[in-house]
Coordinates of C-alpha atoms in Angstrom, one line a residue:
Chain B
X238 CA -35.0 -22.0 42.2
X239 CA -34.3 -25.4 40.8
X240 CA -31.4 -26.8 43.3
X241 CA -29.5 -28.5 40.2
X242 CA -29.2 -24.9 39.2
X243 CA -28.3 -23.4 42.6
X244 CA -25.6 -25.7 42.7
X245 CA -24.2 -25.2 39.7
X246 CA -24.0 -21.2 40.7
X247 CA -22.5 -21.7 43.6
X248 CA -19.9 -23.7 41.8
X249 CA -19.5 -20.8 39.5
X250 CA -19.2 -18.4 42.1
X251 CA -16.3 -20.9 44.3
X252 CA -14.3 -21.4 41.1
X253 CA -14.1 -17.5 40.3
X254 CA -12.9 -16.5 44.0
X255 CA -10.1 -19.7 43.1
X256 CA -9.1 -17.8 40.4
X257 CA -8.8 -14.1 42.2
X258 CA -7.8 -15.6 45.2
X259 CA -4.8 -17.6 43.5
X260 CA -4.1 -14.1 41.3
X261 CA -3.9 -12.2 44.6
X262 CA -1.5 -14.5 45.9
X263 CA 0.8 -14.8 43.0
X264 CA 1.4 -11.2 43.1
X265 CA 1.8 -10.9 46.6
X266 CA 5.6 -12.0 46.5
X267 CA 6.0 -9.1 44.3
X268 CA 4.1 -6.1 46.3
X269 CA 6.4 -7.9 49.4
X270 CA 9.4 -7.1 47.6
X271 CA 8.4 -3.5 46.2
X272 CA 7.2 -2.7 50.1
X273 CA 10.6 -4.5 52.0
X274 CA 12.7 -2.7 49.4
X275 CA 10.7 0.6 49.1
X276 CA 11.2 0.5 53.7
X277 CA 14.9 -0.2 53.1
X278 CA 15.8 1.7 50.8
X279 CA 14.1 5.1 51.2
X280 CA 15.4 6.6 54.0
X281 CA 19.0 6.3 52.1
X282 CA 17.6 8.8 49.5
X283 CA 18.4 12.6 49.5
X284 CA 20.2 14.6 47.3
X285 CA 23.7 13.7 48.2
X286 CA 22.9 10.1 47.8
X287 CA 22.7 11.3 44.3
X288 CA 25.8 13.7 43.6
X289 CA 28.1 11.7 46.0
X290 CA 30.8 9.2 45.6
X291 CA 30.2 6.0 47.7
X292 CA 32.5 7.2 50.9
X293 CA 35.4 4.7 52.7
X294 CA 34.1 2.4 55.5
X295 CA 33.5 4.0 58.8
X296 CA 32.5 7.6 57.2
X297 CA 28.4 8.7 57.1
X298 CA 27.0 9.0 54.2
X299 CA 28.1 8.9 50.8
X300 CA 26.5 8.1 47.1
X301 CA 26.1 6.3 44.3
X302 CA 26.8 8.6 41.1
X303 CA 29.7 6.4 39.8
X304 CA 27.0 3.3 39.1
X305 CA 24.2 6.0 38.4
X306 CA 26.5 7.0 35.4
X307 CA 28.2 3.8 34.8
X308 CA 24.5 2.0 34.6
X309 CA 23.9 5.0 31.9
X310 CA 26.9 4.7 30.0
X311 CA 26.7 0.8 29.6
X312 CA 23.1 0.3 28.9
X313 CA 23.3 2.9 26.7
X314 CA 25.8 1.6 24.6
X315 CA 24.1 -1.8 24.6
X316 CA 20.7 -0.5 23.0
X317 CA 22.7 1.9 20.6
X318 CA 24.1 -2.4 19.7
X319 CA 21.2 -4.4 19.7
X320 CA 17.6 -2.4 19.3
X321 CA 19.3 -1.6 15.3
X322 CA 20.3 -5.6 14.9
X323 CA 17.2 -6.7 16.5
X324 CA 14.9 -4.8 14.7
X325 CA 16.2 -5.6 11.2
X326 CA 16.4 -9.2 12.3
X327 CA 12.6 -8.8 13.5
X328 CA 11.7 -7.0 10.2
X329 CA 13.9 -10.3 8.2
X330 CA 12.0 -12.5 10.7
X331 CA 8.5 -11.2 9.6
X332 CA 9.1 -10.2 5.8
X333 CA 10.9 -13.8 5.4
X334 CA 9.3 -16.0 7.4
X335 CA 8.9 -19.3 4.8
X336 CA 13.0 -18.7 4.1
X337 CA 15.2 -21.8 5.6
X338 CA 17.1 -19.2 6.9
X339 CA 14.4 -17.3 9.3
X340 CA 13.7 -20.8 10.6
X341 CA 16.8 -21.4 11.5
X342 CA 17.5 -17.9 13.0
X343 CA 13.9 -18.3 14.9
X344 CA 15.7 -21.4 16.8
X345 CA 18.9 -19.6 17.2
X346 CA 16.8 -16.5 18.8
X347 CA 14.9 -19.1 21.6
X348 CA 18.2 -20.8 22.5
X349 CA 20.0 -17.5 22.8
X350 CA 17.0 -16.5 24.6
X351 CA 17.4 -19.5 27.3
X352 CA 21.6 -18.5 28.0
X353 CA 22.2 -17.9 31.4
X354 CA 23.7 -14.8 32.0
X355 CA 26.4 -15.7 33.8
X356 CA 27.4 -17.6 30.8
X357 CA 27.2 -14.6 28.5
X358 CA 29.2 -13.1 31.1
X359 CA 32.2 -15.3 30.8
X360 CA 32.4 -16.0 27.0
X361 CA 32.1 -12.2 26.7
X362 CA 35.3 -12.5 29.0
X363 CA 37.3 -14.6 26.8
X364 CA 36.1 -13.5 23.6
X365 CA 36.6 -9.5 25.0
X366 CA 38.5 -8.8 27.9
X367 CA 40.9 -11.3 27.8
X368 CA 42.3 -10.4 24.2
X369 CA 41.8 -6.5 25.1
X370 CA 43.6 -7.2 28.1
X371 CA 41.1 -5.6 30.8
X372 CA 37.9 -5.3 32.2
X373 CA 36.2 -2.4 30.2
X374 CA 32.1 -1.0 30.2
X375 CA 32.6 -1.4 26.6
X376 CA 32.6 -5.3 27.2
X377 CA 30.0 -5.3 29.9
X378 CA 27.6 -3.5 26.9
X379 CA 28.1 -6.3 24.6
X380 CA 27.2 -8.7 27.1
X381 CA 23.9 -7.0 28.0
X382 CA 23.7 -6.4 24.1
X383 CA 23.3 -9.8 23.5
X384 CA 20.4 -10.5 26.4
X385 CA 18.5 -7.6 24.7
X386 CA 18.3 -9.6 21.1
X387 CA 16.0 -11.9 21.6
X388 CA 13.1 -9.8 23.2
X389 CA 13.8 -7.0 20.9
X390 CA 13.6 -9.4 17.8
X391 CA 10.6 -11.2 19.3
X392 CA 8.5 -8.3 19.9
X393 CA 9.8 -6.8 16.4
X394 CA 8.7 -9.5 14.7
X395 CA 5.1 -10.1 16.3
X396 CA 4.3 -6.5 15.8
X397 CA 5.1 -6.4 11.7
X398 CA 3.7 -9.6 11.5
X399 CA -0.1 -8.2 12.3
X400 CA 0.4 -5.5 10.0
X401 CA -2.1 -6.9 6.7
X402 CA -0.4 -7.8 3.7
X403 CA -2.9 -5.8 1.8
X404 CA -1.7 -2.5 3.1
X405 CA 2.4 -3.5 1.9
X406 CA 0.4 -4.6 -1.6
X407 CA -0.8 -1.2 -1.5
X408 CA 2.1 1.0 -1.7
X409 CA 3.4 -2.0 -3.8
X410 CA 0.4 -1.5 -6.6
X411 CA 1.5 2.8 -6.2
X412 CA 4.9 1.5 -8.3
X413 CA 6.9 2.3 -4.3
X414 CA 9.9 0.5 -4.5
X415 CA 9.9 -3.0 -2.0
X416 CA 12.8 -1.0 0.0
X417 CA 10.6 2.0 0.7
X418 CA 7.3 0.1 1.1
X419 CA 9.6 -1.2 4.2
X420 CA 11.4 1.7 5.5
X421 CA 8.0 4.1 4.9
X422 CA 5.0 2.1 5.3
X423 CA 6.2 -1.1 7.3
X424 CA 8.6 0.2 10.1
X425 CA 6.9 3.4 10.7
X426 CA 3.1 1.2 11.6
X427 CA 5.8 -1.2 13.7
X428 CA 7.6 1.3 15.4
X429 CA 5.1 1.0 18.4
X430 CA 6.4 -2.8 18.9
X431 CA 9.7 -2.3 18.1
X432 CA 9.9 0.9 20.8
X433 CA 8.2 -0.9 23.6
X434 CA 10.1 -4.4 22.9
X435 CA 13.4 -2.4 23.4
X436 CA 12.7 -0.6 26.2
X437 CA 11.2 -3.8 27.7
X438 CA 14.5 -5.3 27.1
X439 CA 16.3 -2.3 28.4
X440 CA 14.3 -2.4 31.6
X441 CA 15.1 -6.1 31.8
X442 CA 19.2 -5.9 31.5
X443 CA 19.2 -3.3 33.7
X444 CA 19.5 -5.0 36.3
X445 CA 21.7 -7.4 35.4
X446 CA 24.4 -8.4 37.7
X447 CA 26.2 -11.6 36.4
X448 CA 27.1 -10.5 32.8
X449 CA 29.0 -7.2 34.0
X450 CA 31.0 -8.9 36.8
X451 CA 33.3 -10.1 34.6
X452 CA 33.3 -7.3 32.0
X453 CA 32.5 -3.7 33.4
X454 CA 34.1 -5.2 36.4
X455 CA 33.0 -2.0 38.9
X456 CA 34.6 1.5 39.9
X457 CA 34.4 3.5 43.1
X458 CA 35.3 6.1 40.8
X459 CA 33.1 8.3 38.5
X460 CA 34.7 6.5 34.9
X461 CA 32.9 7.9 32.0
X462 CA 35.5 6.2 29.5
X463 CA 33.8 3.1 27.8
X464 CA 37.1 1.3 27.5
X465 CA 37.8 1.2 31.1
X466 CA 36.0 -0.6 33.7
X467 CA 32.9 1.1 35.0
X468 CA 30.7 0.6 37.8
X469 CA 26.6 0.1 37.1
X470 CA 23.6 -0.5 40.1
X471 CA 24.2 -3.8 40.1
X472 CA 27.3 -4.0 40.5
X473 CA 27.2 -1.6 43.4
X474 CA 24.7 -3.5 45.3
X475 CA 26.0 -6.7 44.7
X476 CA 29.5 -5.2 46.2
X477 CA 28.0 -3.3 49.0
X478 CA 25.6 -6.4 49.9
X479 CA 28.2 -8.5 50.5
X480 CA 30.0 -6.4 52.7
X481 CA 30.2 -6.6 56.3
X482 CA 29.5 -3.0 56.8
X483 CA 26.3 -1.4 57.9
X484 CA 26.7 1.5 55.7
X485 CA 27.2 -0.2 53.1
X486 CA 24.4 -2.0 53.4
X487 CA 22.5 1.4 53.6
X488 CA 23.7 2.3 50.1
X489 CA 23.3 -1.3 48.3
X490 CA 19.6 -0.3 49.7
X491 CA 19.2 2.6 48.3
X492 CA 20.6 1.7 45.2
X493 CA 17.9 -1.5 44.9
X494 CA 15.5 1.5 45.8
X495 CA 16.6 3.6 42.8
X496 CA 17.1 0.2 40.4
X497 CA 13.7 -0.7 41.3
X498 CA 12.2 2.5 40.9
X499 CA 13.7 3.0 37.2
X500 CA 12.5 -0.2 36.1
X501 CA 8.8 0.4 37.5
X502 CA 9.2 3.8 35.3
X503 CA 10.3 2.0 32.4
X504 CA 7.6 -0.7 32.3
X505 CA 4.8 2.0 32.6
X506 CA 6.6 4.0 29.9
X507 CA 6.3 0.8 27.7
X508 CA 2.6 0.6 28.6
X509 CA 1.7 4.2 27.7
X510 CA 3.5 3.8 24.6
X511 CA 1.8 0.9 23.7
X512 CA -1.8 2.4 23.9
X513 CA -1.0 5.9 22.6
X514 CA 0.8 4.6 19.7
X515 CA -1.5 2.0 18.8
X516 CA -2.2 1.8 15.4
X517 CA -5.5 0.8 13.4
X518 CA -5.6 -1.2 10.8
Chain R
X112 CA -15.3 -2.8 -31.2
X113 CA -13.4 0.4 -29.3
X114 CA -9.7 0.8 -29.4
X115 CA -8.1 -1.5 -27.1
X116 CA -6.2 -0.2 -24.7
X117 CA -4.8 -3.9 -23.2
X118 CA -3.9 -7.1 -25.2
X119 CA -3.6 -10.2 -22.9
X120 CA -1.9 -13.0 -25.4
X121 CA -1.5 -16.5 -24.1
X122 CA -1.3 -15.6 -20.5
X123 CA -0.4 -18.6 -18.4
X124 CA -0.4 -18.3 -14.4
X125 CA 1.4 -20.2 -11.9
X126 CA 1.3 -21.0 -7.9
X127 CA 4.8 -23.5 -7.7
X128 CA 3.0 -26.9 -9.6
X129 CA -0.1 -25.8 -9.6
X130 CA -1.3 -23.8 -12.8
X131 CA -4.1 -21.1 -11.9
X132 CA -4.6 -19.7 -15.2
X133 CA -4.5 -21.4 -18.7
X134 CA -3.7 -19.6 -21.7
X135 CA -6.1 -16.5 -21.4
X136 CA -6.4 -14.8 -24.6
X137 CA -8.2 -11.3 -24.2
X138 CA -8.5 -7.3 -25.5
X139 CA -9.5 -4.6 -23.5
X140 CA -11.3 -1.8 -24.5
X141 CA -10.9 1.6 -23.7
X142 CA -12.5 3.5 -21.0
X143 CA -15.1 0.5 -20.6
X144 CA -16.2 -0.8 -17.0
X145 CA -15.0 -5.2 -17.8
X146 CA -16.1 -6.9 -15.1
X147 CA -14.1 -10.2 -14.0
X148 CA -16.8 -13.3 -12.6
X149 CA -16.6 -16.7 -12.0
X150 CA -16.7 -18.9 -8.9
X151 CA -14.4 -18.6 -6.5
X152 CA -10.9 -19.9 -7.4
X153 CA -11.8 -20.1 -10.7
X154 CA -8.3 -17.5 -11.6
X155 CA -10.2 -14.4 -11.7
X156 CA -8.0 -12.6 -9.1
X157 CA -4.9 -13.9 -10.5
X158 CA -5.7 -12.5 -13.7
X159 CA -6.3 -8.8 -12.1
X160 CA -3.4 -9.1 -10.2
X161 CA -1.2 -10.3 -13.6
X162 CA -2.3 -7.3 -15.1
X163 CA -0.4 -4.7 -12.8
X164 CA 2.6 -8.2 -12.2
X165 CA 1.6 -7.9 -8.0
X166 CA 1.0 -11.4 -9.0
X167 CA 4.8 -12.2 -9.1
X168 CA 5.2 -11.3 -5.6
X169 CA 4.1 -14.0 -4.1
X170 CA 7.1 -17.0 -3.4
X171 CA 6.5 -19.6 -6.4
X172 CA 4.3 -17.2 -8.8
X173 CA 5.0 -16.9 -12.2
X174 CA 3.6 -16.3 -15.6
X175 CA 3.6 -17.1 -18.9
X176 CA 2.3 -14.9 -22.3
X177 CA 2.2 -11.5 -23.0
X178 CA -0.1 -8.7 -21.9
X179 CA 0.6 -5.5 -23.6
X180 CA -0.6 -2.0 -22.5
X181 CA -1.0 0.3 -25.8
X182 CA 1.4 -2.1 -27.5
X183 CA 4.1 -1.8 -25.0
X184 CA 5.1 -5.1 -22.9
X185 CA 4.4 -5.2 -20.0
X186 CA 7.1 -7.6 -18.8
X187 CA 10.0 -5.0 -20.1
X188 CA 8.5 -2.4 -18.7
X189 CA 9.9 -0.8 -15.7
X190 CA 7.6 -1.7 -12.6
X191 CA 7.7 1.5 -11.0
X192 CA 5.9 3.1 -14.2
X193 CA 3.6 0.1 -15.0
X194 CA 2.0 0.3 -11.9
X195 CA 1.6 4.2 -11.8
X196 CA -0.1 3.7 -14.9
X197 CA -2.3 0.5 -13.8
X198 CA -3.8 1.9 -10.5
X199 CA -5.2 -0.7 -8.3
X200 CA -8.2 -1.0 -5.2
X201 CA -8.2 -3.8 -2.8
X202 CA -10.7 -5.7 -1.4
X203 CA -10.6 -4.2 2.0
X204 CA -10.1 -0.7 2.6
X205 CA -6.6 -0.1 3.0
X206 CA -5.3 3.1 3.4
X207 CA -1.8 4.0 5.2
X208 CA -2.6 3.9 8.7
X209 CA 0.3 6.3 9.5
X210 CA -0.5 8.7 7.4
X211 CA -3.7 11.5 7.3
X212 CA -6.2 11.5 4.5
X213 CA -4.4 14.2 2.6
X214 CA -1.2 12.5 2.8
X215 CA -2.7 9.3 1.5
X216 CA -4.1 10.6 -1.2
X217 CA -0.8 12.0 -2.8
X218 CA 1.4 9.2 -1.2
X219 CA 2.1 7.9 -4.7
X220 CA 4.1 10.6 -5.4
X221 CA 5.6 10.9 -1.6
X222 CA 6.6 7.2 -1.6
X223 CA 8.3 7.7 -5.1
X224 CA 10.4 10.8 -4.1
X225 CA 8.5 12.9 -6.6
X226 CA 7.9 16.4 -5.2
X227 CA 5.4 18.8 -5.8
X228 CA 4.9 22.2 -5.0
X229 CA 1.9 23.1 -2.1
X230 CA -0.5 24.1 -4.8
X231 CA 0.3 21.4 -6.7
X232 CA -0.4 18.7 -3.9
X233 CA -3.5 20.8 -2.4
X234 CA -5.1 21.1 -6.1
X235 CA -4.1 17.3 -6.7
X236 CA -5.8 16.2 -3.7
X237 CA -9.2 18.0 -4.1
X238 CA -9.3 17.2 -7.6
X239 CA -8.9 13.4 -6.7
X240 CA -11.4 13.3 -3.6
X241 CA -13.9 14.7 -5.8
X242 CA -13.5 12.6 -8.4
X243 CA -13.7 9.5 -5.9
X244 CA -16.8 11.5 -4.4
X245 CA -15.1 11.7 -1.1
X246 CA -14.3 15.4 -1.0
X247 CA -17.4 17.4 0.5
X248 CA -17.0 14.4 3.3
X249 CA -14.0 15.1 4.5
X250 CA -12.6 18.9 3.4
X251 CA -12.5 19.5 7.1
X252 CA -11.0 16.6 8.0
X253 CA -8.0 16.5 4.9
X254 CA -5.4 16.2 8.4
X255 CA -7.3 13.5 10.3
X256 CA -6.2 9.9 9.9
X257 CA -7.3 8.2 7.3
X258 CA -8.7 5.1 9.3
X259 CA -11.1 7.1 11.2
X260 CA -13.3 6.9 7.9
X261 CA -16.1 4.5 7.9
X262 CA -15.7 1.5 5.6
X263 CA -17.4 3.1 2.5
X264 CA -15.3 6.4 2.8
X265 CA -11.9 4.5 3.1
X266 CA -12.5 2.8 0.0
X267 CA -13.0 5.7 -1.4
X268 CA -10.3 7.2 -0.5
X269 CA -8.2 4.4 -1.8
X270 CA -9.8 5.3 -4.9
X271 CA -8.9 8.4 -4.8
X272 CA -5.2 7.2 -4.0
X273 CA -5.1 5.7 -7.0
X274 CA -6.4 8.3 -9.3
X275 CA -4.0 10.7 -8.0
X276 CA -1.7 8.8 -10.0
X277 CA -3.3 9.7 -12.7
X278 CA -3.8 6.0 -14.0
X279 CA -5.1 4.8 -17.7
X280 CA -6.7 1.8 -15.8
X281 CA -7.9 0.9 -12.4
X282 CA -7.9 -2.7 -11.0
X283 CA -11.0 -3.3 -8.6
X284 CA -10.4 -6.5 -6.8
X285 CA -13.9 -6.9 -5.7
X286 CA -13.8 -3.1 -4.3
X287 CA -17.5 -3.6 -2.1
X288 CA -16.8 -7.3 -0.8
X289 CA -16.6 -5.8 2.3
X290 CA -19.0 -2.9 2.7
X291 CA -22.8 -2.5 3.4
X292 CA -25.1 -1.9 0.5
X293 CA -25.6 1.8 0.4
X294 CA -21.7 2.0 0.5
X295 CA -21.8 -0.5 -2.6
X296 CA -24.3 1.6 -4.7
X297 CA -22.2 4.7 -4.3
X298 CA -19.4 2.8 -5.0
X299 CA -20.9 1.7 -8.1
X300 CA -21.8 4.5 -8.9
X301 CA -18.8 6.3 -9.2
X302 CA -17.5 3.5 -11.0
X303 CA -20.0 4.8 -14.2
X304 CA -18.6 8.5 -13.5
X305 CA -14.8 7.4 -13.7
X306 CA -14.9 5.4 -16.8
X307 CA -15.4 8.8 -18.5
X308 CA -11.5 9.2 -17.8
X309 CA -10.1 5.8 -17.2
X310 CA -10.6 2.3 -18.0
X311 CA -12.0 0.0 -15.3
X312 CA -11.7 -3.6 -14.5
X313 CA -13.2 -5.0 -11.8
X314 CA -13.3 -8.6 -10.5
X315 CA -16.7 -9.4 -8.7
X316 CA -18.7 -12.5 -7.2
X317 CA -21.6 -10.7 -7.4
X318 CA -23.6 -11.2 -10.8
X319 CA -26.1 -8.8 -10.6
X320 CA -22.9 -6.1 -9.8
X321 CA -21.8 -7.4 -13.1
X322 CA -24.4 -6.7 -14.8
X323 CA -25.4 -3.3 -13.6
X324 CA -22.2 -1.6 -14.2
X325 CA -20.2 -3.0 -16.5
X326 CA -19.9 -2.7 -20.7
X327 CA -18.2 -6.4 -20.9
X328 CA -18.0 -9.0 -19.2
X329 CA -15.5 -12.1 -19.0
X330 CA -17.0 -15.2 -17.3
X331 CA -13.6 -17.4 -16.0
X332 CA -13.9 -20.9 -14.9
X333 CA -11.6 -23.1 -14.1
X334 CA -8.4 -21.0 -15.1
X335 CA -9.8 -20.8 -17.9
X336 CA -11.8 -17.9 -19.9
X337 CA -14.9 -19.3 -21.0
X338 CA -16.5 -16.2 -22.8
X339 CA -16.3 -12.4 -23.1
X340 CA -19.3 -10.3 -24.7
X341 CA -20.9 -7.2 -24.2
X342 CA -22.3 -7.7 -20.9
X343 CA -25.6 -7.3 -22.1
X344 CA -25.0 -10.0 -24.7
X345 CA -23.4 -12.0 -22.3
X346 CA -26.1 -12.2 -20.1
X347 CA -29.4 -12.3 -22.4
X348 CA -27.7 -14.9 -24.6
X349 CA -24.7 -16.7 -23.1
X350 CA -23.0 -18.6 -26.5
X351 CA -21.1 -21.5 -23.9
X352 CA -23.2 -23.7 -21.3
X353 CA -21.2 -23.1 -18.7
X354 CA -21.8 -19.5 -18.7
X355 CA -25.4 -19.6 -18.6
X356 CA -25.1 -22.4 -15.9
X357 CA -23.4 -20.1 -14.2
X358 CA -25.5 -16.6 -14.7
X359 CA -28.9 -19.0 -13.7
X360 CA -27.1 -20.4 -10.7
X361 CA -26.9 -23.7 -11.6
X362 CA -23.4 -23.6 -9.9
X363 CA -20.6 -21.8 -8.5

């Protein structure tokens, strides 16, 4: 073989074990973390871990069911918020697109995007709790309402946007009204995007610690009452984490364990969806 | 000449500033195959798409002028019954992804809230897939998505979408742009069978389409409407320049 030519494959063949080799590497971090926390947290799980109250310090055992039920109750509430918001926002974004107004909501929706948490945490606080007068799950919902708009109305509007204009002239050139052209033809081809973008988003707040510590606040009890505070995963382990007990530290564990395990389940749920529902066009 | 079943008086088109058609004056004869030509832009499109006003719907359309449909204004009509009466095919296949074949074809009257009984959707939607030549294709298939059709088939079953409706005339927006040629010639084909029953325009770049199936032909240019003859008239003895320019490829 020509050597010019060898040496250029050989430089092909260095530059693609770069790329896999840097790819491995960039995911190690997270298989690290899945593997540390999956060791931790593991031997904490049975089935008491999941029926019990967390117990006093000093006593065996114990469970997380208040923030099992409180992470429930307070994501919950803040889809049942923002997936109806952001997905008429997303469907305003895509059907309007050349308005003023869709340009200026576009930048509102990357800013609000960019908010720390913590922030969102504490102006929920003043604008919520503080005029309510306490801490309440109801409050703690809003918060994570908010984080879930943007990637809600982002993956709302990508989705519709891909659907052809031909296919909305269509129903258009039947005599179908522009209103149920949208809610018949539109929505029901976007659905796919809109589902997965909200469970995304769902998957993402979660987990979220620093919006509910000033809102849902936390509760060794089982609360089930929105308008009191609550407790949620989060919460739990950033409590029990701190603490300078070793069981404690068992359960913050095992609730990372269980945290971590629901989002994994979440994400996969997203990508089944997105490849059984996929539409052609 | 035939009774005329549209009148197009003056009609002016508009994008914002720019003006795409200039004061078309045109009749339409009944259950005729007219066939639209001219280079592209040349307002041929916009004209099809003024006739059934999805022209409008575009941010800074207008128009200007009348059409009438059987005497009746087009502009005062109500929009939901203009365009059941002025069916319309695209230039790409487009049928409801979401919904099956069966569905698709009757989704005019699903959409609209109109119900019908079981025998009355079943009989409507053999009656239009035969019609559209579709039906001994896919009378197995009636509960299979409609975009699992080849090219050809889907256009045909937009066809039959919009003779479900039950239409006095069909717009074809250049209706075999996009398929191979044996799709074309049985596309063209059931063009001649439907103009029994309905009156057909269709736009087309594709002269010798023009002259195989339709009756008349209106050659545009420039927004403008240079001529419109019997086709055969129209082609053997052009009466403007710029239309036999254009039919011996001199341009466009």
């Amino acid at each position: 073989m020509d050597k010019a030519i060898k040496l250029r494959f050989y430089k092909d063949r260095i530059f693609k074990s770069g790329i896999i080799l840097l790819t491995v590497l960039s995911t190690l971090p997270l298989l690290l973390i899945l593997f540390y926390i999956v060791k931790q947290g593991i031997t904490s799980i049975n089935w008491d871990f999941f029926i019990n109250l967390p117990k006093p310090v000093g006593e065996k055992g114990g469970g997380i069911i208040n923030a099992l039920i409180g992470s429930g109750i307070i994501v919950f509430c803040a889809s049942l918020m923002a997936i109806p918001f952001g997905a008429l926002a997303g469907l305003y974004l895509s059907e309007y697109n050349r308005d003023k107004l869709a340009y200026w909501v576009g930048l509102c929706v990357d800013v609000l995007q960019g908010i720390p948490s913590i922030v969102l945490g504490i102006i929920i606080y003043l604008w919520v709790v503080k005029p309510t007068g306490h801490f309440s799950a109801l409050s703690g919902s809003i918060a994570l309402a908010i984080m879930m708009l943007p990637p809600i109305i982002k993956s709302t509007e990508e989705t519709l946007k891909l659907i052809p204009v031909t296919i909305k002239e269509a129903s258009l050139a039947l005599g179908v009204p522009y209103y149920k052209t949208i809610l018949r033809i539109i929505l029901p081809m976007g659905l796919n995007g809109i589902l997965s973008g909200s469970i995304l988003s769902i998957s993402r707040v979660a987990g979220e610690t620093a919006p509910l510590l000033f809102t849902a606040f936390g509760n060794p009890f089982i609360n089930t009452n929105i308008l009191k505070p609550m407790s949620s995963l989060p919460l739990l382990i950033y409590n029990y984490a701190g603490s300078a007990y070793e069981d404690w530290h068992k359960l913050a564990w095992g609730a990372s364990f269980v945290l971590i395990m629901s989002i994994l389940f979440l994400n996969l749920v997203t990508k089944i969806l997105e490849r059984r529902w996929r539409i052609q066009f | 000449m035939e009774n005329s079943i549209l009148k197009v008086e003056h009609l002016n088109a508009f994008f914002g500033e720019a003006k795409i058609l200039s004061d078309i004056i045109l009749e339409i004869p009944e259950n005729q195959i007219i066939a639209l030509m001219g280079p592209s832009g040349c307002g041929k499109t916009t004209f099809l798409r003024s006739i059934n006003r999805l022209h409008e719907l575009t941010p800074g359309a207008r128009t200007e002028g009348k059409i009438y449909l059987f005497e009746e204004d087009i502009y005062k009509m109500n929009l939901i019954v203009l365009r059941r009466k002025i069916g319309m095919v695209f230039q790409r296949p487009n049928p409801f992804p979401t919904m099956s074949i069966f569905e698709n074809v009757i989704s005019g009257y699903t959409l609209n809230g109109i119900s019908l009984s079981k025998s009355q959707k079943e009989e409507l939607v053999e009656d239009s897939l035969r019609k559209a030549s579709l039906w001994k294709e896919v009378q197995d298939n009636l509960h299979k998505k409609g975009t699992f059709l080849s090219g050809g088939q889907q256009q045909r079953l937009c066809i039959a979408r919009s003779l479900s409706m039950k239409p006095d005339i069909i717009l074809f927006d250049e209706p075999t742009s996009s398929l191979d040629p044996i799709s074309s010639n049985k596309i063209e084909e059931l063009l001649l069978d439907l103009k029994k029953d309905y009156t057909i325009i269709i736009v087309t770049h594709n002269l010798q389409q023009a002259a195989r199936t339709s009756d008349y032909t209106a050659f545009f240019y420039l927004g403008e409407l240079i001529e419109f003859n019997k086709t055969q008239a129209l082609f053997s003895n052009p009466a403007k320049r710029q239309t036999e320019d254009y039919i011996s490829g001199r341009f466009g």
